[in-house]
Coordinates of C-alpha atoms in Angstrom, one line a residue:
Chain B
X20 CA -23.0 8.8 -13.6
X21 CA -25.6 9.3 -10.8
X22 CA -28.3 8.3 -13.2
X23 CA -26.7 5.0 -13.8
X24 CA -25.8 4.0 -10.3
X25 CA -29.0 5.6 -9.0
X26 CA -29.6 8.5 -6.6
X27 CA -29.5 8.0 -2.8
X28 CA -29.8 11.6 -1.7
X29 CA -28.5 15.1 -2.6
X30 CA -26.0 14.9 0.2
X31 CA -24.7 11.5 -1.1
X32 CA -24.3 13.1 -4.6
X33 CA -22.3 16.0 -3.1
X34 CA -19.9 13.5 -1.6
X35 CA -19.8 11.7 -5.0
X36 CA -18.8 15.0 -6.8
X37 CA -16.1 15.4 -4.2
X38 CA -14.7 11.9 -4.8
X39 CA -14.7 12.6 -8.6
X40 CA -12.8 15.8 -8.1
X41 CA -10.2 13.8 -6.2
X42 CA -9.9 10.9 -8.6
X43 CA -10.3 13.2 -11.7
X44 CA -12.4 10.6 -13.5
X45 CA -14.4 12.5 -16.2
X46 CA -16.1 9.8 -18.2
X47 CA -16.6 6.1 -17.8
X48 CA -18.7 3.1 -19.0
X49 CA -21.6 1.4 -17.2
X50 CA -23.3 -1.8 -18.4
X51 CA -26.6 -0.8 -16.7
X52 CA -29.5 1.5 -17.8
X53 CA -30.7 4.3 -15.6
X54 CA -33.8 2.2 -14.8
X55 CA -31.5 -0.5 -13.4
X56 CA -32.1 -3.0 -16.2
X57 CA -29.2 -4.5 -18.2
X58 CA -28.5 -6.9 -21.0
X59 CA -25.1 -7.7 -19.6
X60 CA -23.5 -10.1 -17.1
X61 CA -19.8 -10.2 -16.1
X62 CA -19.5 -13.4 -18.2
X63 CA -21.1 -11.7 -21.2
X64 CA -18.8 -8.6 -20.9
X65 CA -15.8 -10.9 -20.8
X66 CA -17.0 -13.0 -23.7
X67 CA -17.4 -9.9 -25.8
X68 CA -13.8 -8.9 -25.0
X69 CA -12.6 -12.5 -26.0
X70 CA -14.6 -12.2 -29.3
X71 CA -12.8 -8.9 -30.0
X72 CA -9.4 -10.3 -29.4
X73 CA -10.0 -13.5 -31.4
X74 CA -11.5 -11.4 -34.2
X75 CA -8.1 -9.7 -34.7
X76 CA -5.9 -12.8 -34.1
X77 CA -3.8 -14.6 -36.6
X78 CA -4.9 -18.0 -35.3
X79 CA -8.2 -19.9 -35.1
X80 CA -10.2 -19.9 -31.9
X81 CA -9.7 -23.7 -31.9
X82 CA -6.0 -23.2 -31.4
X83 CA -6.5 -21.5 -28.1
X84 CA -6.2 -24.2 -25.4
X85 CA -6.5 -22.2 -22.2
X86 CA -8.7 -19.4 -20.8
X87 CA -7.9 -17.5 -17.5
X88 CA -10.5 -15.1 -16.2
X89 CA -10.1 -12.3 -13.6
X90 CA -12.8 -10.5 -11.7
X91 CA -13.6 -9.0 -8.3
X92 CA -17.2 -10.4 -8.1
X93 CA -18.5 -13.0 -10.4
X94 CA -22.2 -13.1 -11.5
X95 CA -22.6 -16.2 -9.4
X96 CA -20.9 -17.6 -6.3
X97 CA -20.9 -21.0 -8.0
X98 CA -19.7 -21.9 -10.7
X99 CA -16.6 -20.0 -11.5
X100 CA -16.4 -17.1 -14.0
X101 CA -14.2 -19.0 -16.5
X102 CA -17.0 -21.5 -17.0
X103 CA -19.4 -18.7 -17.7
X104 CA -17.1 -17.0 -20.2
X105 CA -16.2 -20.2 -21.9
X106 CA -19.9 -20.9 -22.5
X107 CA -20.7 -17.3 -23.6
X108 CA -17.8 -17.1 -25.9
X109 CA -18.8 -20.4 -27.7
X110 CA -15.3 -21.8 -27.6
X111 CA -14.6 -25.6 -28.0
X112 CA -13.6 -27.6 -24.9
X113 CA -10.5 -26.1 -23.3
X114 CA -8.6 -25.8 -20.0
X115 CA -9.8 -22.9 -17.8
X116 CA -8.9 -21.1 -14.6
X117 CA -11.0 -18.7 -12.6
X118 CA -8.9 -16.1 -10.7
X119 CA -10.8 -14.1 -8.2
X120 CA -9.2 -11.3 -6.2
X121 CA -9.5 -7.5 -6.9
X122 CA -7.4 -5.6 -9.5
X123 CA -4.5 -7.9 -9.2
X124 CA -6.5 -10.9 -10.3
X125 CA -5.8 -9.5 -13.8
X126 CA -2.1 -10.1 -13.2
X127 CA -2.8 -13.6 -11.8
X128 CA -4.6 -14.5 -15.0
X129 CA -1.9 -13.0 -17.2
X130 CA 0.8 -14.9 -15.3
X131 CA -1.1 -18.1 -15.4
X132 CA -1.7 -17.8 -19.1
X133 CA 1.9 -16.9 -19.8
X134 CA 3.3 -19.8 -17.8
X135 CA 0.8 -22.2 -19.5
X136 CA 2.2 -21.2 -22.9
X137 CA 5.8 -21.0 -21.6
X138 CA 5.5 -24.6 -20.2
X139 CA 4.4 -25.8 -23.6
X140 CA 1.0 -26.9 -22.3
X141 CA -0.8 -24.8 -24.9
X142 CA 0.1 -23.0 -28.1
X143 CA -2.0 -20.0 -27.1
X144 CA -3.9 -18.8 -24.1
X145 CA -6.5 -16.1 -23.3
X146 CA -6.5 -13.9 -20.2
X147 CA -9.6 -11.7 -19.7
X148 CA -10.6 -9.3 -16.9
X149 CA -14.2 -8.1 -16.4
X150 CA -16.1 -6.1 -13.9
X151 CA -19.8 -5.1 -13.5
X152 CA -19.9 -3.3 -10.2
X153 CA -22.5 -0.7 -11.0
X154 CA -25.3 -3.2 -10.4
X155 CA -24.6 -3.4 -6.7
X156 CA -24.1 0.3 -6.3
X157 CA -27.9 0.8 -7.0
X158 CA -30.0 2.3 -4.1
X159 CA -31.8 -1.0 -3.7
X160 CA -28.6 -2.6 -2.4
X161 CA -28.4 -0.1 0.5
X162 CA -32.0 0.6 1.4
X163 CA -33.2 -1.2 4.6
X164 CA -29.6 -2.0 5.6
X165 CA -27.6 -0.7 8.6
X166 CA -25.2 1.0 6.1
X167 CA -27.6 3.7 4.9
X168 CA -27.9 6.6 7.4
X169 CA -31.2 8.4 8.1
X170 CA -30.1 11.5 6.0
X171 CA -29.6 9.2 3.0
X172 CA -25.8 9.2 3.1
X173 CA -23.4 6.3 3.3
X174 CA -20.2 6.0 5.3
X175 CA -17.1 7.1 3.4
X176 CA -15.9 3.5 3.0
X177 CA -19.1 2.6 1.1
X178 CA -19.6 5.9 -0.9
X179 CA -16.0 6.1 -2.1
X180 CA -16.3 3.0 -4.3
X181 CA -19.6 4.0 -5.8
X182 CA -17.8 6.8 -7.5
X183 CA -14.5 4.9 -8.1
X184 CA -15.4 1.8 -10.0
X185 CA -16.7 1.3 -13.5
X186 CA -17.9 -1.6 -15.7
X187 CA -16.0 -3.1 -18.6
X188 CA -13.9 -6.0 -19.9
X189 CA -10.8 -6.5 -21.9
X190 CA -8.7 -9.5 -22.9
X191 CA -5.2 -10.4 -24.2
X192 CA -4.0 -13.3 -26.3
X193 CA -0.8 -14.9 -25.1
X194 CA 1.0 -16.9 -27.9
X195 CA 4.2 -18.8 -28.2
X196 CA 5.4 -16.5 -31.0
X197 CA 5.0 -12.8 -32.0
X198 CA 2.3 -11.8 -34.5
X199 CA 3.4 -11.9 -38.1
X200 CA 2.3 -8.3 -38.7
X201 CA 2.3 -5.4 -36.3
X202 CA 3.8 -5.0 -32.9
X203 CA 3.6 -7.6 -30.1
X204 CA 4.6 -7.5 -26.5
X205 CA 7.0 -10.1 -25.3
X206 CA 6.5 -10.8 -21.5
X207 CA 9.9 -10.6 -19.8
X208 CA 8.8 -11.3 -16.2
X209 CA 5.8 -11.0 -13.9
X210 CA 6.2 -10.4 -10.2
X211 CA 3.2 -10.7 -7.8
X212 CA 3.4 -10.5 -4.0
X213 CA 0.8 -10.6 -1.3
X214 CA 1.3 -8.7 2.0
X215 CA -1.7 -10.1 3.7
X216 CA 0.6 -11.2 6.5
X217 CA 0.6 -7.6 7.7
X218 CA -2.7 -6.1 6.6
X219 CA -6.3 -6.9 7.7
X220 CA -8.8 -6.8 4.8
X221 CA -9.1 -3.2 3.5
X222 CA -11.6 -3.7 0.7
X223 CA -14.4 -6.2 1.5
X224 CA -17.5 -7.5 0.0
X225 CA -19.6 -10.3 1.5
X226 CA -18.8 -9.5 5.1
X227 CA -19.2 -6.9 7.8
X228 CA -16.5 -5.4 10.0
X229 CA -16.6 -6.4 13.7
X230 CA -15.8 -4.3 16.7
X231 CA -12.4 -5.9 17.2
X232 CA -11.2 -5.1 13.7
X233 CA -12.0 -8.5 12.2
X234 CA -14.6 -9.4 9.7
X235 CA -17.8 -11.6 9.9
X236 CA -18.6 -13.3 6.6
X237 CA -22.2 -13.2 5.4
X238 CA -22.5 -17.0 5.9
X239 CA -21.9 -16.7 9.6
X240 CA -25.0 -14.5 10.2
X241 CA -28.2 -16.1 11.4
X242 CA -29.8 -15.9 8.0
X243 CA -29.6 -14.3 4.6
X244 CA -32.0 -11.5 5.6
X245 CA -30.0 -10.7 8.6
X246 CA -26.7 -10.7 6.7
X247 CA -28.2 -8.3 4.1
X248 CA -29.6 -6.0 6.7
X249 CA -26.2 -5.8 8.4
X250 CA -24.8 -4.6 5.1
X251 CA -22.7 -7.8 4.4
X252 CA -23.3 -7.7 0.7
X253 CA -21.9 -4.2 0.1
X254 CA -18.5 -3.4 -1.2
X255 CA -16.5 -1.4 1.2
X256 CA -13.0 0.3 1.1
X257 CA -11.1 1.5 4.1
X258 CA -9.5 4.6 2.5
X259 CA -7.1 5.2 5.4
X260 CA -5.7 1.7 5.0
X261 CA -5.2 2.5 1.3
X262 CA -2.7 5.2 2.3
X263 CA -0.9 2.8 4.6
X264 CA -0.4 0.4 1.8
X265 CA 1.1 2.9 -0.5
X266 CA 4.7 2.6 0.9
X267 CA 4.4 -1.2 0.7
X268 CA 3.6 -1.0 -3.0
X269 CA 6.4 1.5 -3.6
X270 CA 8.7 -0.7 -1.6
X271 CA 8.1 -3.6 -4.0
X272 CA 9.1 -1.2 -6.8
X273 CA 12.3 -0.3 -4.9
X274 CA 13.1 -4.0 -4.4
X275 CA 12.8 -4.7 -8.1
X276 CA 15.1 -1.7 -8.8
X277 CA 17.7 -2.9 -6.2
X278 CA 17.6 -6.4 -7.7
X279 CA 18.3 -5.0 -11.1
X280 CA 14.9 -6.1 -12.6
X281 CA 13.7 -2.6 -13.2
X282 CA 15.8 0.3 -14.5
X283 CA 13.5 3.3 -14.1
X284 CA 15.5 5.3 -16.8
X285 CA 15.0 2.5 -19.4
X286 CA 11.2 2.2 -19.1
X287 CA 9.5 3.7 -22.2
X288 CA 5.9 3.2 -21.2
X289 CA 4.7 2.9 -17.6
X290 CA 1.2 1.5 -17.4
X291 CA 0.3 2.1 -13.8
X292 CA -3.2 1.2 -12.6
X293 CA -4.0 3.6 -9.8
X294 CA -7.5 4.3 -8.5
X295 CA -7.2 8.0 -7.8
X296 CA -5.2 11.0 -8.8
X297 CA -4.3 11.8 -5.2
X298 CA -2.6 8.4 -4.8
X299 CA -0.6 9.1 -8.0
X300 CA 0.8 12.4 -6.5
X301 CA 1.9 10.6 -3.3
X302 CA 3.7 7.9 -5.3
X303 CA 5.5 10.5 -7.4
X304 CA 6.8 12.2 -4.2
X305 CA 8.1 8.9 -2.7
X306 CA 9.7 7.7 -5.9
X307 CA 11.6 11.0 -6.6
X308 CA 13.2 11.0 -3.2
X309 CA 14.5 7.4 -3.7
X310 CA 15.9 8.0 -7.2
X311 CA 13.5 5.6 -8.9
X312 CA 11.0 8.0 -10.6
X313 CA 9.9 7.1 -14.1
X314 CA 9.5 10.5 -15.8
X315 CA 5.8 11.5 -15.9
X316 CA 5.7 11.9 -19.7
X317 CA 6.3 8.1 -19.9
X318 CA 3.2 7.3 -17.8
X319 CA 0.3 5.9 -19.8
X320 CA -3.1 6.0 -18.3
X321 CA -6.8 5.9 -19.3
X322 CA -8.1 6.4 -15.8
X323 CA -9.6 9.9 -16.5
X324 CA -11.9 8.7 -19.3
X325 CA -12.4 5.0 -18.5
X326 CA -12.4 5.1 -14.7
X327 CA -11.1 2.3 -12.5
X328 CA -12.3 -0.9 -14.0
X329 CA -10.7 -3.2 -11.4
X330 CA -9.6 -6.5 -12.8
X331 CA -10.2 -5.3 -16.4
X332 CA -7.9 -2.2 -16.0
X333 CA -4.6 -3.9 -16.8
X334 CA -5.9 -5.3 -20.1
X335 CA -7.7 -2.1 -21.0
X336 CA -4.4 -0.2 -20.5
X337 CA -2.5 -2.7 -22.6
X338 CA -5.2 -2.6 -25.3
X339 CA -5.2 1.2 -25.5
X340 CA -1.4 1.2 -25.6
X341 CA -1.4 -1.3 -28.5
X342 CA -4.0 0.7 -30.4
X343 CA -2.2 4.0 -29.8
X344 CA 0.2 3.5 -32.7
X345 CA 3.0 4.8 -30.6
X346 CA 4.8 1.5 -30.0
X347 CA 8.3 0.9 -31.5
X348 CA 10.4 -2.3 -31.5
X349 CA 12.7 -2.5 -28.5
X350 CA 10.6 -0.2 -26.3
X351 CA 10.2 -1.4 -22.7
X352 CA 6.8 -1.5 -21.1
X353 CA 6.3 -1.8 -17.3
X354 CA 2.9 -2.5 -15.9
X355 CA 2.0 -2.0 -12.2
X356 CA -1.1 -3.3 -10.5
X357 CA -1.6 -2.6 -6.8
X358 CA -4.5 -4.2 -5.1
X359 CA -6.0 -2.8 -1.9
X360 CA -8.1 -5.9 -1.0
X361 CA -5.7 -7.2 1.5
X362 CA -2.6 -5.7 -0.1
X363 CA -1.1 -7.2 -3.2
X364 CA 1.5 -5.6 -5.6
X365 CA 2.2 -6.9 -9.0
X366 CA 4.5 -5.7 -11.7
X367 CA 5.1 -7.0 -15.3
X368 CA 7.8 -6.1 -17.7
X369 CA 7.4 -6.5 -21.5
X370 CA 9.3 -5.6 -24.6
X371 CA 7.9 -4.4 -27.9
X372 CA 8.8 -6.8 -30.7
X373 CA 8.0 -6.9 -34.4
X374 CA 7.1 -10.2 -36.0
Chain O
X17 CA 28.2 4.1 -7.9
X18 CA 28.3 7.9 -7.7
X19 CA 27.7 9.8 -4.5
X20 CA 24.2 10.9 -5.6
X21 CA 23.1 7.4 -6.7
X22 CA 24.5 6.1 -3.4
X23 CA 22.3 8.6 -1.5
X24 CA 19.3 7.5 -3.6
X25 CA 20.1 3.8 -2.9
X26 CA 20.3 4.7 0.8
X27 CA 16.8 6.2 0.6
X28 CA 15.5 3.1 -1.2
X29 CA 17.2 0.8 1.3
X30 CA 15.8 2.8 4.3
X31 CA 12.4 3.0 2.8
X32 CA 12.3 -0.8 2.4
X33 CA 13.5 -1.4 5.9
X34 CA 10.9 1.1 7.2
X35 CA 8.0 -0.6 5.3
X36 CA 8.9 -4.0 6.8
X37 CA 9.3 -2.5 10.2
X38 CA 6.0 -0.6 10.1
X39 CA 4.0 -3.5 8.8
X40 CA 5.6 -5.9 11.3
X41 CA 4.8 -3.5 14.2
X42 CA 1.1 -3.9 13.6
X43 CA 1.4 -7.5 14.7
X44 CA 3.0 -6.6 18.0
X45 CA 0.3 -7.2 20.7
X46 CA 0.3 -3.8 22.2
X47 CA 0.2 -2.0 18.8
X48 CA -2.4 -4.5 17.5
X49 CA -4.6 -3.5 20.4
X50 CA -4.1 0.2 19.7
X51 CA -4.8 -0.1 16.0
X52 CA -8.0 -2.1 16.5
X53 CA -9.3 0.3 19.2
X54 CA -8.9 -2.1 22.1
X55 CA -6.2 -0.4 24.1
X56 CA -6.6 -0.6 27.9
X57 CA -5.3 2.1 30.3
X58 CA -2.8 -0.4 31.8
X59 CA -1.5 -1.2 28.3
X60 CA -0.7 2.5 27.8
X61 CA 1.0 2.8 31.1
X62 CA 3.1 -0.3 30.4
X63 CA 4.1 1.2 27.0
X64 CA 5.2 4.5 28.6
X65 CA 7.1 2.8 31.4
X66 CA 9.0 0.5 29.0
X67 CA 9.7 3.2 26.5
X68 CA 11.1 5.6 29.1
X69 CA 14.0 3.3 30.0
X70 CA 15.3 3.5 26.4
X71 CA 14.4 7.1 25.7
X72 CA 16.5 8.2 28.7
X73 CA 19.6 6.8 26.9
X74 CA 18.9 8.4 23.5
X75 CA 20.9 11.6 23.7
X76 CA 23.7 9.8 25.5
X77 CA 24.5 7.4 22.7
X78 CA 24.1 10.2 20.2
X79 CA 26.7 12.2 22.1
X80 CA 29.0 9.2 22.3
X81 CA 28.7 8.8 18.5
X82 CA 29.4 12.5 18.0
X83 CA 32.6 12.2 20.1
X84 CA 33.7 9.4 17.7
X85 CA 33.1 11.3 14.5
X86 CA 36.6 12.4 13.3
X87 CA 37.7 15.5 11.4
X88 CA 36.3 14.2 8.1
X89 CA 32.8 14.3 9.6
X90 CA 32.9 17.7 11.4
X91 CA 29.6 18.9 10.0
X92 CA 27.8 15.7 10.8
X93 CA 29.2 15.9 14.3
X94 CA 27.6 19.3 14.8
X95 CA 24.2 17.9 13.6
X96 CA 24.5 15.0 16.1
X97 CA 25.3 17.4 18.9
X98 CA 22.4 19.7 18.0
X99 CA 20.0 16.8 17.8
X100 CA 21.1 15.4 21.2
X101 CA 20.8 18.8 22.8
X102 CA 17.3 19.3 21.5
X103 CA 16.0 16.0 22.8
X104 CA 18.0 15.2 25.9
X105 CA 15.2 15.9 28.4
X106 CA 12.3 14.4 26.4
X107 CA 12.0 11.5 28.8
X108 CA 10.7 13.8 31.5
X109 CA 7.6 14.5 29.4
X110 CA 7.2 10.8 29.2
X111 CA 7.3 10.5 33.0
X112 CA 4.7 13.3 33.4
X113 CA 2.5 11.6 30.9
X114 CA 2.8 8.3 32.9
X115 CA 1.7 10.1 36.1
X116 CA -1.2 11.9 34.2
X117 CA -2.3 8.5 32.9
X118 CA -2.7 7.2 36.4
X119 CA 0.8 5.8 37.1
X120 CA 3.1 6.4 40.1
X121 CA 6.2 8.4 39.4
X122 CA 8.4 6.3 41.6
X123 CA 7.5 3.2 39.5
X124 CA 8.6 4.7 36.1
X125 CA 11.8 6.1 37.6
X126 CA 12.9 2.9 39.2
X127 CA 11.8 0.4 36.5
X128 CA 14.5 -1.7 34.7
X129 CA 14.9 -1.9 31.0
X130 CA 13.1 -4.9 29.5
X131 CA 15.2 -7.5 27.7
X132 CA 14.5 -5.9 24.3
X133 CA 15.6 -2.4 25.5
X134 CA 18.7 -4.0 26.9
X135 CA 19.6 -5.4 23.5
X136 CA 18.7 -2.2 21.7
X137 CA 20.7 0.0 24.1
X138 CA 23.7 -2.4 24.1
X139 CA 23.8 -2.3 20.3
X140 CA 23.6 1.5 20.2
X141 CA 26.4 2.1 22.7
X142 CA 28.5 -0.5 20.9
X143 CA 27.9 1.0 17.5
X144 CA 28.4 4.6 18.8
X145 CA 31.8 3.6 20.3
X146 CA 33.3 2.7 16.9
X147 CA 35.4 5.2 14.9
X148 CA 33.3 7.4 12.5
X149 CA 29.9 5.7 13.3
X150 CA 28.0 7.1 10.4
X151 CA 25.9 3.9 10.2
X152 CA 24.0 5.2 13.2
X153 CA 22.1 7.4 10.9
X154 CA 20.2 4.2 10.0
X155 CA 19.4 3.8 13.7
X156 CA 18.2 7.4 13.9
X157 CA 16.1 6.9 10.8
X158 CA 14.1 4.2 12.5
X159 CA 13.8 5.9 15.9
X160 CA 13.1 9.4 14.4
X161 CA 10.7 7.7 11.9
X162 CA 8.7 6.3 14.8
X163 CA 8.3 9.8 16.2
X164 CA 7.6 11.5 12.8
X165 CA 5.4 9.0 11.1
X166 CA 3.6 7.0 13.8
X167 CA 3.7 8.8 17.2
X168 CA 1.0 11.4 16.3
X169 CA -1.5 8.9 15.1
X170 CA -0.8 6.6 18.0
X171 CA -1.1 9.6 20.4
X172 CA -4.5 10.5 18.9
X173 CA -5.7 7.0 19.1
X174 CA -4.6 6.7 22.7
X175 CA -6.4 9.9 23.6
X176 CA -9.6 8.9 21.8
X177 CA -9.7 5.3 23.2
X178 CA -8.8 6.1 26.8
X179 CA -10.4 9.6 27.0
X180 CA -7.2 11.1 28.3
X181 CA -6.2 14.8 28.3
X182 CA -3.3 16.4 26.5
X183 CA -1.1 16.1 29.6
X184 CA -1.2 12.3 29.4
X185 CA -0.3 12.0 25.7
X186 CA 2.0 15.0 25.0
X187 CA 5.1 12.9 24.4
X188 CA 3.5 11.0 21.5
X189 CA 1.7 14.1 20.1
X190 CA 4.8 16.4 20.4
X191 CA 6.9 14.0 18.5
X192 CA 4.5 13.9 15.6
X193 CA 4.6 17.7 15.2
X194 CA 8.2 18.3 14.2
X195 CA 8.3 15.9 11.4
X196 CA 9.0 18.4 8.5
X197 CA 12.1 19.8 10.2
X198 CA 13.4 16.5 11.3
X199 CA 13.1 15.0 7.9
X200 CA 14.9 17.9 6.3
X201 CA 17.7 17.6 8.9
X202 CA 17.9 13.9 8.2
X203 CA 18.2 14.4 4.5
X204 CA 21.1 16.9 5.2
X205 CA 22.8 14.4 7.5
X206 CA 22.5 11.7 4.9
X207 CA 24.0 13.9 2.1
X208 CA 26.9 14.6 4.4
X209 CA 27.5 11.0 5.5
X210 CA 27.0 9.0 2.3
X211 CA 30.0 9.2 -0.1
X212 CA 29.7 5.8 -1.7
X213 CA 28.2 2.3 -1.4
X214 CA 30.1 1.5 1.8
X215 CA 28.4 4.2 3.9
X216 CA 25.1 3.4 2.2
X217 CA 25.2 -0.3 3.1
X218 CA 26.3 0.5 6.6
X219 CA 23.4 2.9 7.2
X220 CA 20.8 0.5 5.8
X221 CA 22.2 -2.4 7.9
X222 CA 22.1 -0.4 11.1
X223 CA 18.5 0.5 10.3
X224 CA 17.6 -3.2 9.8
X225 CA 19.2 -4.2 13.1
X226 CA 17.6 -1.3 15.1
X227 CA 14.2 -2.0 13.5
X228 CA 14.3 -5.6 14.7
X229 CA 15.6 -4.6 18.2
X230 CA 13.0 -1.9 18.6
X231 CA 10.2 -4.3 17.8
X232 CA 11.7 -6.7 20.3
X233 CA 11.5 -4.0 22.9
X234 CA 7.8 -3.6 22.2
X235 CA 7.2 -7.3 22.2
X236 CA 8.9 -7.8 25.6
X237 CA 7.0 -5.2 27.6
X238 CA 7.7 -5.8 31.3
X239 CA 9.9 -8.8 30.6
X240 CA 12.9 -7.5 32.6

């Protein structure tokens, strides 16, 4: 991994190994070569995922009227990612939406695609998530900035993400009917809630933290050079705040249990996007106490071999589950996507149906 | 709903109340200052002075509640009495901390409750005066929770931001230390008290009310 994101210092790599021990990620994918060059962009990664989905679909590409994209950081600040993916995928004119957040942007894209089809606007819609974070974890993005210390290490909130995030893309096709052959997932409901009313930004990119706990956007620095030197273009994660959000994410789960939307005992597959193994253990402890623990043998994860792929993670999980050959009609699937950016929690419930 | 599932529902309900409470607290001016590293010595002294007027009532309303727990709640009564006995002089530590942080003892002894503390205290005595007031476990969950989950990190933040010694922050630090025991004791009390949905709803409702009134007390510092 260190070859691909580049080596800052032996001490930084020691911290990296420590992070990997905590999150238990063993293997992952990067879209960058050890020399820093790449043939990929976020748009290209997403377009390849769209190609894959359409390649296995029962309808023609021309029947898809809507494309929703999800990512943490697009290739460009302008225009939006959906335009880039539309162009790269070579699809005919269509309606698009670019959803930008962190991991939960995947759920925003899925919900938008689902509602578009449910409202009868389109017969079929694509939702795609893509990330290419390794490119800005390279040493050149830290050198000559205030973030890199003299001993070649980064503060924990910058180093943590270098070893947490991976590159990749995945897509799903939302249709108004199940596939004629093989299992499909019927979306029963999607619930997404922001708690930004009570949290300051916890994961940031494009800004620096100020003394009074606020953030200063890159655009409010005196110039681009100064913003870069201040470390405004780095991705940072306040790990302590992550632990403060955990009960809020769990509280959303308890709300859905109390409102009768989730029956923990009736969930056959729990697709939970979590960024680190240590967070998973904390969640298990909380859930057990409140009588809403989904037995661990029903958890489905690919974190340990694919890493945390941010906005692509939800679709990678769904894709791996669909390909696992373990789905049976009537089984209930629950997806959970917490987002640490400024605290979002999203859940989606689906049922396995046979065409 | 069986007894066990009512206990679990209570845990869920309390967890949700707590989550709302904790996240709303971060918007209260004095806590926002503390969390963003901008606490001033006078903020800390105000906090202690205002808290003391409510803490001094704590064991008294617990004892009143204990006296209203009938024969069916004998074991729970004994837990209430033990709890009240363990904490009934805690406010003295708070007074000492106030003096160590530069305050005048006479001021903290003679101050009135702020209007939030008045509301909180009035509700507590009123609830404790009812027959079999098991709902007060919800109130204890919030007040104990503050001690167990937040006090230690607040105490450490105060110490770091104001460069104070142990003798000025021991009330906050001490409350954070006993959390394991207190949580176990609370779980035991809950198992004794909750026999069905009625007790469960009552406990969660008390927690909701006390969470709001406690926040009011912190919002209304010095508004007497």
